[in-house]
Every structure is written in C-alpha cells, then in structure tokens.
Coordinates of C-alpha atoms in Angstrom, one line a residue:
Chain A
X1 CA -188.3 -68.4 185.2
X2 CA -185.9 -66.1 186.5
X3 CA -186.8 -62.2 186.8
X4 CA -189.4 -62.4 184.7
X5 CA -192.7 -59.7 184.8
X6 CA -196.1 -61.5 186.0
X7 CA -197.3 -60.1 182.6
X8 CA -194.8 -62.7 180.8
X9 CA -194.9 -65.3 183.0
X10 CA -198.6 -65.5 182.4
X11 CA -198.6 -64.7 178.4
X12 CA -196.0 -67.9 178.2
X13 CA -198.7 -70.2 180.5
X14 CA -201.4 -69.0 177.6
X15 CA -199.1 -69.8 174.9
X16 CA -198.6 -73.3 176.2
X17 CA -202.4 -73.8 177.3
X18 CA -203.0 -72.8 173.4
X19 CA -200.7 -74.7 172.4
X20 CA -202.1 -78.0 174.1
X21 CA -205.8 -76.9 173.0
X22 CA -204.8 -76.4 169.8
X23 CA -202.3 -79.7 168.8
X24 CA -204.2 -81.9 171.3
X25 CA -207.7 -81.1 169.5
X26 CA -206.6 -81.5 166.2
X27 CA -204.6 -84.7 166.0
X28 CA -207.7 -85.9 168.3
X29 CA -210.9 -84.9 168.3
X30 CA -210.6 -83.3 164.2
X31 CA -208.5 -86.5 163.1
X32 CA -211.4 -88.5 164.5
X33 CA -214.6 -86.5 163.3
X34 CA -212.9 -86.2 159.7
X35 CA -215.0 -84.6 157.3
X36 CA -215.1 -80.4 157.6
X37 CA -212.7 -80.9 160.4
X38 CA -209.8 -81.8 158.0
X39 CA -210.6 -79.7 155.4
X40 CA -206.7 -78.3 154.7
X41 CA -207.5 -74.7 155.6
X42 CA -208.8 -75.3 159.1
X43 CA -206.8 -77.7 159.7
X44 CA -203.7 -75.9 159.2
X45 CA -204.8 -73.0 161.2
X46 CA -204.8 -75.3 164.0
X47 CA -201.7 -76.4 163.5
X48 CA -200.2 -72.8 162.6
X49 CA -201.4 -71.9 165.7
X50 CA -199.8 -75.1 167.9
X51 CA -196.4 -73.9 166.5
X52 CA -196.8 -70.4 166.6
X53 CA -197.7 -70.6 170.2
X54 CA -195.1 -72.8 171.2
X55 CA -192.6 -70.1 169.2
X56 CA -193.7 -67.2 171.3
X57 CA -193.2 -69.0 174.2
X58 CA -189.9 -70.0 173.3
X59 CA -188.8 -66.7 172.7
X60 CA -190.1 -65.1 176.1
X61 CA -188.2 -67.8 177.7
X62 CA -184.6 -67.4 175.8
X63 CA -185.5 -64.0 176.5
X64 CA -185.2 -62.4 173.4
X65 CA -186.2 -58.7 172.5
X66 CA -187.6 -60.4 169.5
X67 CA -190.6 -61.8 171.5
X68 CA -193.0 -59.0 171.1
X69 CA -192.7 -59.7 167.2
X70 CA -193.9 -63.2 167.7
X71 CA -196.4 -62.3 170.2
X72 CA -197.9 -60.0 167.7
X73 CA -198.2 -62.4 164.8
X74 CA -199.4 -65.2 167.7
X75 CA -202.3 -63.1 168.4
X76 CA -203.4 -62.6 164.5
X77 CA -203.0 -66.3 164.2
X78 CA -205.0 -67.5 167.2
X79 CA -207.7 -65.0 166.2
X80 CA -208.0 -66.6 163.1
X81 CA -207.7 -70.1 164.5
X82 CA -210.5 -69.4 167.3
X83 CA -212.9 -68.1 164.0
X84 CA -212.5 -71.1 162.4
X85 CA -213.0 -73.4 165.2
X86 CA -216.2 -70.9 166.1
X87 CA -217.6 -71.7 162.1
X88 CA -217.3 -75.5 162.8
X89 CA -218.6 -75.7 166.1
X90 CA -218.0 -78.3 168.9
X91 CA -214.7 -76.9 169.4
X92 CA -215.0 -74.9 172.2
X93 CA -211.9 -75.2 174.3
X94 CA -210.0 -74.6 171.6
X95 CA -212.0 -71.2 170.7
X96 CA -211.4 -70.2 174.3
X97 CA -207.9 -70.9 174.8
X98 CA -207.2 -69.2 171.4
X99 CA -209.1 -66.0 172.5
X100 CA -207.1 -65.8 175.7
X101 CA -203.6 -66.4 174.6
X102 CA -204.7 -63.6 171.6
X103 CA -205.7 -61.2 174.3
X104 CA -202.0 -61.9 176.2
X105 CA -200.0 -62.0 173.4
X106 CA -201.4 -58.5 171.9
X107 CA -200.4 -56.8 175.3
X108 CA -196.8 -58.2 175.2
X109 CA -196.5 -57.1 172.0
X110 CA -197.7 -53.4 172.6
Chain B
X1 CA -192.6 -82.2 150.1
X2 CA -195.6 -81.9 147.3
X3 CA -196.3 -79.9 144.5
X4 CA -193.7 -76.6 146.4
X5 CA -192.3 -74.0 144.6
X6 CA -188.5 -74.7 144.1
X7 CA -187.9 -71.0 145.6
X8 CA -190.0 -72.7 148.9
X9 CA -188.3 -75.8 149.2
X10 CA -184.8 -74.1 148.8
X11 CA -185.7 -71.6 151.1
X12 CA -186.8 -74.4 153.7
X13 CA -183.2 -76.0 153.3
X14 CA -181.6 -72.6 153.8
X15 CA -183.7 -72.2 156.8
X16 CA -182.7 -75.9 158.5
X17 CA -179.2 -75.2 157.2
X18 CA -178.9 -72.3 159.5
X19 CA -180.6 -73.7 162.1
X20 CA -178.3 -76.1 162.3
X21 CA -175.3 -73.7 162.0
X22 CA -176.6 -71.2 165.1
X23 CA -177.6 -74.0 167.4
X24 CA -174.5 -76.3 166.7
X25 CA -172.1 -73.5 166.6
X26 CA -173.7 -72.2 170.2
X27 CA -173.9 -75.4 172.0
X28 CA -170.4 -76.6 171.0
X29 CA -168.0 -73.6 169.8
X30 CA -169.6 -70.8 172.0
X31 CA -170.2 -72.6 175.0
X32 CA -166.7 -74.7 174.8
X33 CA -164.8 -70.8 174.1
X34 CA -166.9 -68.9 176.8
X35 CA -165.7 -65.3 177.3
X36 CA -167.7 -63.0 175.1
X37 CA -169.0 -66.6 173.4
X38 CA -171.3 -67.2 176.1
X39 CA -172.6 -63.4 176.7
X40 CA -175.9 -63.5 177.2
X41 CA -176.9 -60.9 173.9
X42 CA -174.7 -63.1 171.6
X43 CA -175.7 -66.4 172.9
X44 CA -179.4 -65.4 173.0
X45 CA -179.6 -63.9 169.6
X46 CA -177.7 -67.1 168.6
X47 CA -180.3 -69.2 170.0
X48 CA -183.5 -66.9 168.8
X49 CA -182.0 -67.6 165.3
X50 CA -182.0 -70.9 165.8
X51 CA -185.9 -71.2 166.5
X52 CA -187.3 -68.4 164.2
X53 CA -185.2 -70.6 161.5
X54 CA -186.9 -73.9 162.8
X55 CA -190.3 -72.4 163.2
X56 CA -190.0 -71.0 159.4
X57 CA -189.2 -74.0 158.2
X58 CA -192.3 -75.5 159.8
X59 CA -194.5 -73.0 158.8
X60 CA -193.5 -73.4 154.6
X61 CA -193.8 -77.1 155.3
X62 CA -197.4 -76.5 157.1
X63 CA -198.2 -74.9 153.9
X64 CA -199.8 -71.7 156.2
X65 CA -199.7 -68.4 154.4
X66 CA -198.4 -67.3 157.5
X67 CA -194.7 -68.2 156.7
X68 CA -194.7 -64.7 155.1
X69 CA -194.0 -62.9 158.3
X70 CA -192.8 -65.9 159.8
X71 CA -189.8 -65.4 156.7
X72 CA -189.8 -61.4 157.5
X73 CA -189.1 -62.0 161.0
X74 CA -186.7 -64.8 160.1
X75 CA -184.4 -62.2 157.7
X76 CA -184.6 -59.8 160.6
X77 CA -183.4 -61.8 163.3
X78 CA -180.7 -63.8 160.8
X79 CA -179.1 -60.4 159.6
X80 CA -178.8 -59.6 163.4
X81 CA -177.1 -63.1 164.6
X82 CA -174.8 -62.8 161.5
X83 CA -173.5 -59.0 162.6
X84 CA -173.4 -60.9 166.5
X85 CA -171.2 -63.2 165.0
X86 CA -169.0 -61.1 162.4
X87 CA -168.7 -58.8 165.6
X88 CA -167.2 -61.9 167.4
X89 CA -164.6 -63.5 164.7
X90 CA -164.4 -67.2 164.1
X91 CA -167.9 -67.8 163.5
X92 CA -167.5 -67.5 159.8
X93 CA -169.9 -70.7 159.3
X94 CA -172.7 -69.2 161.4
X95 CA -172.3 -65.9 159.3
X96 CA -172.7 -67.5 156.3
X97 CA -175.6 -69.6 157.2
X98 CA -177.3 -66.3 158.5
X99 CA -176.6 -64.2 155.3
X100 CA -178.1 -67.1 152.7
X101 CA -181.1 -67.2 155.0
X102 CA -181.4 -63.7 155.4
X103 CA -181.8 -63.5 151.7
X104 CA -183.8 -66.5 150.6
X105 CA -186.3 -65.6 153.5
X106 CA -186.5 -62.0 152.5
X107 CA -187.6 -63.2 148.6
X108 CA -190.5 -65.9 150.7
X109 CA -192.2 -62.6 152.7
X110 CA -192.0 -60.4 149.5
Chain C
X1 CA -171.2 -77.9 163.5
X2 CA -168.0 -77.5 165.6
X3 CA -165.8 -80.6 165.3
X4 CA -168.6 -82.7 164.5
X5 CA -168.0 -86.7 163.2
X6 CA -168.9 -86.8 159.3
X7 CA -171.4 -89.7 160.4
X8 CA -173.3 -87.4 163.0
X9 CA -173.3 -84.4 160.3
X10 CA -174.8 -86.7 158.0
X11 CA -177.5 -88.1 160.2
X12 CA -178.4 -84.7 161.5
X13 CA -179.2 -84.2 157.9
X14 CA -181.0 -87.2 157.3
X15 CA -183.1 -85.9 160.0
X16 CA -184.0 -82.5 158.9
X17 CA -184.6 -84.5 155.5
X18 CA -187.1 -87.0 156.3
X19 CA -188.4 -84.5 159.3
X20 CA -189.3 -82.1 156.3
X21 CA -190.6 -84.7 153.8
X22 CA -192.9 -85.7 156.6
X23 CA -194.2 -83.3 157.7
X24 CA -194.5 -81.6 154.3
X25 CA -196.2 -84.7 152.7
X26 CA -199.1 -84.8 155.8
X27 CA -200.1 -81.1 155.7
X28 CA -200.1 -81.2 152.0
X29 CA -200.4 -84.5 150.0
X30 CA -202.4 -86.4 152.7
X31 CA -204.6 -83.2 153.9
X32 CA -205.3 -82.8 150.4
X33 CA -206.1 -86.2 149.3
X34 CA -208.0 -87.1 152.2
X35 CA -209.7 -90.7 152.9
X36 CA -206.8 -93.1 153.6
X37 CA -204.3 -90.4 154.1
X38 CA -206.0 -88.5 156.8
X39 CA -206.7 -92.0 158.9
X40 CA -205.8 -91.1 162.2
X41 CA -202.9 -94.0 162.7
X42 CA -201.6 -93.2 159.3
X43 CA -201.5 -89.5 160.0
X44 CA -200.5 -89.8 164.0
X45 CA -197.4 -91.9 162.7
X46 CA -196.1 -89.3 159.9
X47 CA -196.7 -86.5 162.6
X48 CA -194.5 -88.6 165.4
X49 CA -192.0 -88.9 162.9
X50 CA -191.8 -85.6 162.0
X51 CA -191.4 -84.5 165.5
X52 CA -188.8 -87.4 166.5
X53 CA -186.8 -86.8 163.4
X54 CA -186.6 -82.8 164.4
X55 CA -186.0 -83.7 167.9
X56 CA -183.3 -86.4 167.6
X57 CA -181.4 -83.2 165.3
X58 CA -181.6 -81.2 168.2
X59 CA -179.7 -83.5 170.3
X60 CA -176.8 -84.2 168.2
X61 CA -176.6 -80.3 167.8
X62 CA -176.6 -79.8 171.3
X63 CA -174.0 -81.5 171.5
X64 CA -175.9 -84.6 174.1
X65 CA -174.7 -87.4 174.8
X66 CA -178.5 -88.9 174.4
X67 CA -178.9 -88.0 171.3
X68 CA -178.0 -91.8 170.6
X69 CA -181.6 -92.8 172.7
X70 CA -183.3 -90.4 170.6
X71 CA -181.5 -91.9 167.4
X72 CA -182.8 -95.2 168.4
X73 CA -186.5 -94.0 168.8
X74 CA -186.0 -92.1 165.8
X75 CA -185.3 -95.5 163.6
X76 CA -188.1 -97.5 164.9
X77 CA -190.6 -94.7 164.4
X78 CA -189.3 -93.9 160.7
X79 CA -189.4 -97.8 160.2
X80 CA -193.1 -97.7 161.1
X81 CA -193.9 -94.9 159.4
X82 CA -192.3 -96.2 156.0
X83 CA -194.5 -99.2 156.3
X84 CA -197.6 -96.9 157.3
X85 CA -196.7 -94.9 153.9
X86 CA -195.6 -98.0 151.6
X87 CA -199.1 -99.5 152.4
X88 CA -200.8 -96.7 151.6
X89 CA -198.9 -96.0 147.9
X90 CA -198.2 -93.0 146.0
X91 CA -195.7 -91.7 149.3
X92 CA -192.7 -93.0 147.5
X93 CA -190.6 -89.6 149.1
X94 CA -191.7 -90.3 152.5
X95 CA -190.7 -93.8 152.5
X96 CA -187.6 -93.5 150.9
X97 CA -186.9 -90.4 153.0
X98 CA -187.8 -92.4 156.4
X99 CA -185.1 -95.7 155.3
X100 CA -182.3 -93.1 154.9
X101 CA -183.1 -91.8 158.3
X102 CA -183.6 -95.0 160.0
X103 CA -180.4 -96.3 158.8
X104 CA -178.4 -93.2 159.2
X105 CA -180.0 -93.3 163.0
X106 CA -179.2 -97.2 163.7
X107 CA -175.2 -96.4 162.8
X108 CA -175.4 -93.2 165.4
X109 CA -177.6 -95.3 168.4
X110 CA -175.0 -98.0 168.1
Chain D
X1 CA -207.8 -82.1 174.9
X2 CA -210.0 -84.4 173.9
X3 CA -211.1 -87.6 175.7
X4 CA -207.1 -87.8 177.6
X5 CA -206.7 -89.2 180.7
X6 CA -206.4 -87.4 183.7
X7 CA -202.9 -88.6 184.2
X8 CA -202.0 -87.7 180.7
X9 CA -203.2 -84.2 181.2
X10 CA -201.5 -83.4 183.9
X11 CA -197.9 -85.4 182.8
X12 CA -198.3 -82.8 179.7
X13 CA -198.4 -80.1 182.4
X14 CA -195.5 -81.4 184.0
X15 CA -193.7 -81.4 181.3
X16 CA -194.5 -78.0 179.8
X17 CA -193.9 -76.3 183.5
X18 CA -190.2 -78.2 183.4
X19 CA -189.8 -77.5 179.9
X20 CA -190.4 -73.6 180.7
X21 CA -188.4 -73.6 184.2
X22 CA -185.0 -75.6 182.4
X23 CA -185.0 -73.2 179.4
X24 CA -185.9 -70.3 181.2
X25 CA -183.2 -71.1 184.1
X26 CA -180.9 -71.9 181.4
X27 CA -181.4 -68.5 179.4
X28 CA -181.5 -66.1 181.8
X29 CA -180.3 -67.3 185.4
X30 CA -177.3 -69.4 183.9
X31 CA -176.2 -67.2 181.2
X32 CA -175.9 -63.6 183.3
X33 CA -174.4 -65.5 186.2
X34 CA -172.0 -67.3 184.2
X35 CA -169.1 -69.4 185.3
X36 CA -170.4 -72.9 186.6
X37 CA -173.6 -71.9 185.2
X38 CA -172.4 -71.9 181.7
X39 CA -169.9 -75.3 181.8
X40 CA -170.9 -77.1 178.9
X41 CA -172.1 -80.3 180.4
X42 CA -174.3 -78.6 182.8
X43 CA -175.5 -75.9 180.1
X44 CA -176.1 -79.0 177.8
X45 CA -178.2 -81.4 180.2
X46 CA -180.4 -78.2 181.2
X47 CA -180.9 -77.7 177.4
X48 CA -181.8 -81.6 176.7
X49 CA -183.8 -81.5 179.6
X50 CA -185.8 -78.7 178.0
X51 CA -186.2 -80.1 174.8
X52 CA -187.2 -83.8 176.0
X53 CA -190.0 -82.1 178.1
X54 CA -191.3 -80.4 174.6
X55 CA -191.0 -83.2 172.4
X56 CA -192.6 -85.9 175.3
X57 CA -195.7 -83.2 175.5
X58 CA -196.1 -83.0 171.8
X59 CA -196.2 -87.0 171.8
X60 CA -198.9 -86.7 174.5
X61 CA -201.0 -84.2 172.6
X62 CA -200.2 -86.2 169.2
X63 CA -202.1 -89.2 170.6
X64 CA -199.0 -91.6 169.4
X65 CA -198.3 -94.8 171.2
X66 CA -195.0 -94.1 171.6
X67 CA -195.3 -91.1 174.2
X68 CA -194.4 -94.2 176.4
X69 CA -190.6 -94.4 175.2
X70 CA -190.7 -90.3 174.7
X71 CA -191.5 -90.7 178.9
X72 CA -189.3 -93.2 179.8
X73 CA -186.1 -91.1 178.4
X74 CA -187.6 -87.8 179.7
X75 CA -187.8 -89.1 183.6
X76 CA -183.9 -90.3 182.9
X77 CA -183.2 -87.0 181.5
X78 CA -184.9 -84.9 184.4
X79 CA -183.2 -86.8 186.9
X80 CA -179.8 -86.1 185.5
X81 CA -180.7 -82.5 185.0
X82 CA -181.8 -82.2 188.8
X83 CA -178.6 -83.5 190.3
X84 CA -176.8 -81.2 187.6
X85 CA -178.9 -78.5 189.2
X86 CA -178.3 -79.1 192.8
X87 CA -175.1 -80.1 192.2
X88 CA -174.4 -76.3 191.6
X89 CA -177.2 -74.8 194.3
X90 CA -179.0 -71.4 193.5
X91 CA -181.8 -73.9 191.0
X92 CA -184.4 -74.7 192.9
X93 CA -187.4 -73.7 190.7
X94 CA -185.9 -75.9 188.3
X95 CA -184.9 -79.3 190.8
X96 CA -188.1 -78.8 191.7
X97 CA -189.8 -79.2 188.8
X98 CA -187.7 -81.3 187.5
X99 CA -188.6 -84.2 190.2
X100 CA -192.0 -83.8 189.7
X101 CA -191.8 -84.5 185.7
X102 CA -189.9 -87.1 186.1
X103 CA -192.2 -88.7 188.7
X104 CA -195.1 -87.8 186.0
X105 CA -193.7 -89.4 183.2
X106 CA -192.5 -92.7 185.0
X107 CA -195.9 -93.6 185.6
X108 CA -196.6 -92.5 181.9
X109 CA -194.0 -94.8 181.0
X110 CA -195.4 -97.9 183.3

C-alpha cells in the first residue's frame, strides 16, 4: 500500500475487520441461533454492511477519488448495522467493529 | 431472483453487463494497448466502474434499500468511465455499457 | 470482452446468471420463507455459490489463465447446490440456473 | 467470528493483508511506474492474486467446507504472484505478504 496516508491505511484495516465481523457473524453465529437473528431486515443489514465494507476498501485501494463517496454511505450503513445488532443482543463484536469502521469511514469522507 | 420489479432485475443485468465490459475491456484491450490505455486516471476509473457496477448489483440482489445510493453513485461513476473512454477512442463497447447503466441506475436511486 | 472465445463469453454469463439467481433467491425467497431455507448447509451452499460463480467471472475477465481452476470449483459447487435446492422444492430457478453454469464451467475447466 | 479456529482466523488475516498489498501495489505502485510494471502477465497474476485472497476469506468467514479447495489454489496463486514480484524487484511489501498467505492457506488446505 504504496504512498498511502496512515488515515487510509487504517480506515481500509477497519473496513476489512468489519467486514470479517460482519459476514463471519452472520453466516455463523445468526445462521445458527435462527429465530430474530434471521429475520430478513437484520439480516440484510449485516450483509449490506459485509459488502459495503469490502467496497470502500476496494476503492481506497484502486485509489479512486470516488472513495470518500463510499466511505460516507459505509459509515450510515454500519451505524445502522451496529443498532441492529445492539437491539438483538449477544452480538457484540459485531456492534464494535461496526462502530469503529463508522467512526473511520466518516473522517475519510469529510 | 423472487418477486423483483422488472425495472430491478433489468437494472441488475445492465449493471453485470457493464461490469463485465470495464473489467474485460481493462484487463485485455487497455493493458494489451498501454500508452494512454494504462494511465493511471483512465485505468483507475475503469476499474472503480467495475466494482461500484458489481457492488450495485449485489446490493438490488441483497434486497437492502441501500442500492439507492449504491445506484446514485453507480450513474456517477459510469457517466465518468464512459467520457474516460469516449476521450480515448476505440472503447466504443465500454461506452456503451457505461451510458445504459448510467441511465437504468439513475431511474433505481430516483 | 476484447477477443474473447464465444464459449468463455458465454460462461462468463452463465456465471453472472446463476451468481445472481443465487444470491437473489437466499436473501429473498429463503430469508423470507424461513425454516428449511435458512438451514445453515442449505443457506452456506447457495452463499458459496454465489460467491464462486462471481469470482470464477472475474478470472475469465481478467484475462487468467486460472480461471479454468476456478471453473472447475465453480461446477462442483453449483452441482451441490442444485441438489441442496432440488431437495428442498419450490427453487426451480436456482437449480436450473446452477446446471447451466456447471455445464457451461465443465466445457471452460477442460 | 464466531467459534473459528485460531488458524482460521489468522489465514483470513493473511489473506485480507495480501489481498490489500496485491491490489494496492497493483493500483498505485504498478500503474504510475509503468513499463514492466504494467505487462499484462505480471499486471494480470497481481490482480488474480488479489482476487483469490478475497474470495478464499469470504469462504472462511462463510463457514463452507470448501474454503479447503478456495486455499489450495490461493497458496498456488500467491506463489506465482511472488516470483512475478521479485522477478521485477521494487515489491517487497507485496512478496512479503504474499509468502506468508500462501504459507497460511497451505496448512488451511492440509
């Protein structure tokens, strides 16, 4: 990662870490539990927020001008996603990760 | 793909469609030609088209309301890579691709 | 697609077909119907194919010469995932969708 | 990441830190410095080599049982890409991390 501001370097490590959290827990731990955990809409969040967070990295890394468009959208969708994993409970890991990358996304995207 | 609008599930063809265009066009044409082909603006915004095309796609298949902007985004960036590419010459499929998408993403986020 | 064989333009297609179908008929049909359809082997399988059917795309558009590994993966997971879906009934898209693309990949791995 | 192994968690690491340093190399490094950077075959195995890394983590964090054959072809395809890499010099970052994957997913693959 050629170049590249510490600012980035570390919004693209949250991205991923969110990414795991986020893909990892739901085709795990919510496939498993079943019930409220794959209700469509928080389900989906979760894996909005997988894809969205592998995007934004993406696009830091090709580095594209467009990236602080995705970073803003990746920070409304993790918020969201780290709500809904808050209302279930049990989810913790995910909630933090979410929280984080949303924090380092919104300042790549000022 | 269940129950979709037919304006979605055309809109998720025009988006694969295109995606195939900018990444096949980049990897094979640009990179083969070189020269201004493999300049890093045109070759990056070729490859950012690529994955905002992808990611929309995913996001209309996720069923998230998020495609929205995903789909805003997606017009934005395709309108750019097609101009990068009329700008060029001999990228008339990629232009093509671009401009359909542009438009069929532009009627999703509205 | 640059000076691309008819056979590899139609697999990439078949591909992006089945990879949509896929994952459009997980996030929406099974999510939705729950029970059976959000099993976790059921649902793991549909999600692996997905992702193998989008990434064995990729490598035909890039142009790789292993795409035909990832064609090879690509049939035996679609194989497994038609069964997976034909068991369950009423995924007649998906399994039709997940034949075309694990014959398509057999001609390209050969 | 629910109830994974320790050596699963840390081959998904692996493979999201080579993932990040081939694309990244790749899109910025490569591209502005042009010439042998941006030959086809090496541009194309750095590009593979990015995508392989993506789609074995994803098979990881899906939970499927066939993250073993995503592995297998990963450790082949970082290999190449490392030689590719130090083949041409000025890549460390990414020969580096490209070793270490592929030593990461050969025991995944065992």
């Amino acid at each position: 990662m050629h170049q590249m501001s510490s600012d980035m370097r570390s919004c693209i490590e949250e991205c991923l870490r969110c990414y795991g959290a986020c893909l990892g827990m739901a085709m795990n731990h919510c496939l498993e539990a079943g019930g409220k955990h794959t209700e469509p809409a928080h389900f989906r969040i979760m894996m909005a927020c997988a894809e969205i967070c592998r995007t934004s990295a993406h696009f830091m890394l090709l580095g594209s001008p467009h990236h602080k468009h995705m970073c803003r959208e990746c920070a409304e969708i993790c918020e969201e996603c780290a709500k809904s994993c808050e209302a279930l409970g049990d989810m913790q890991e995910c909630v933090e990760a979410c929280r984080r990358c949303a924090e380092s996304c919104r300042r790549m995207a000022a």
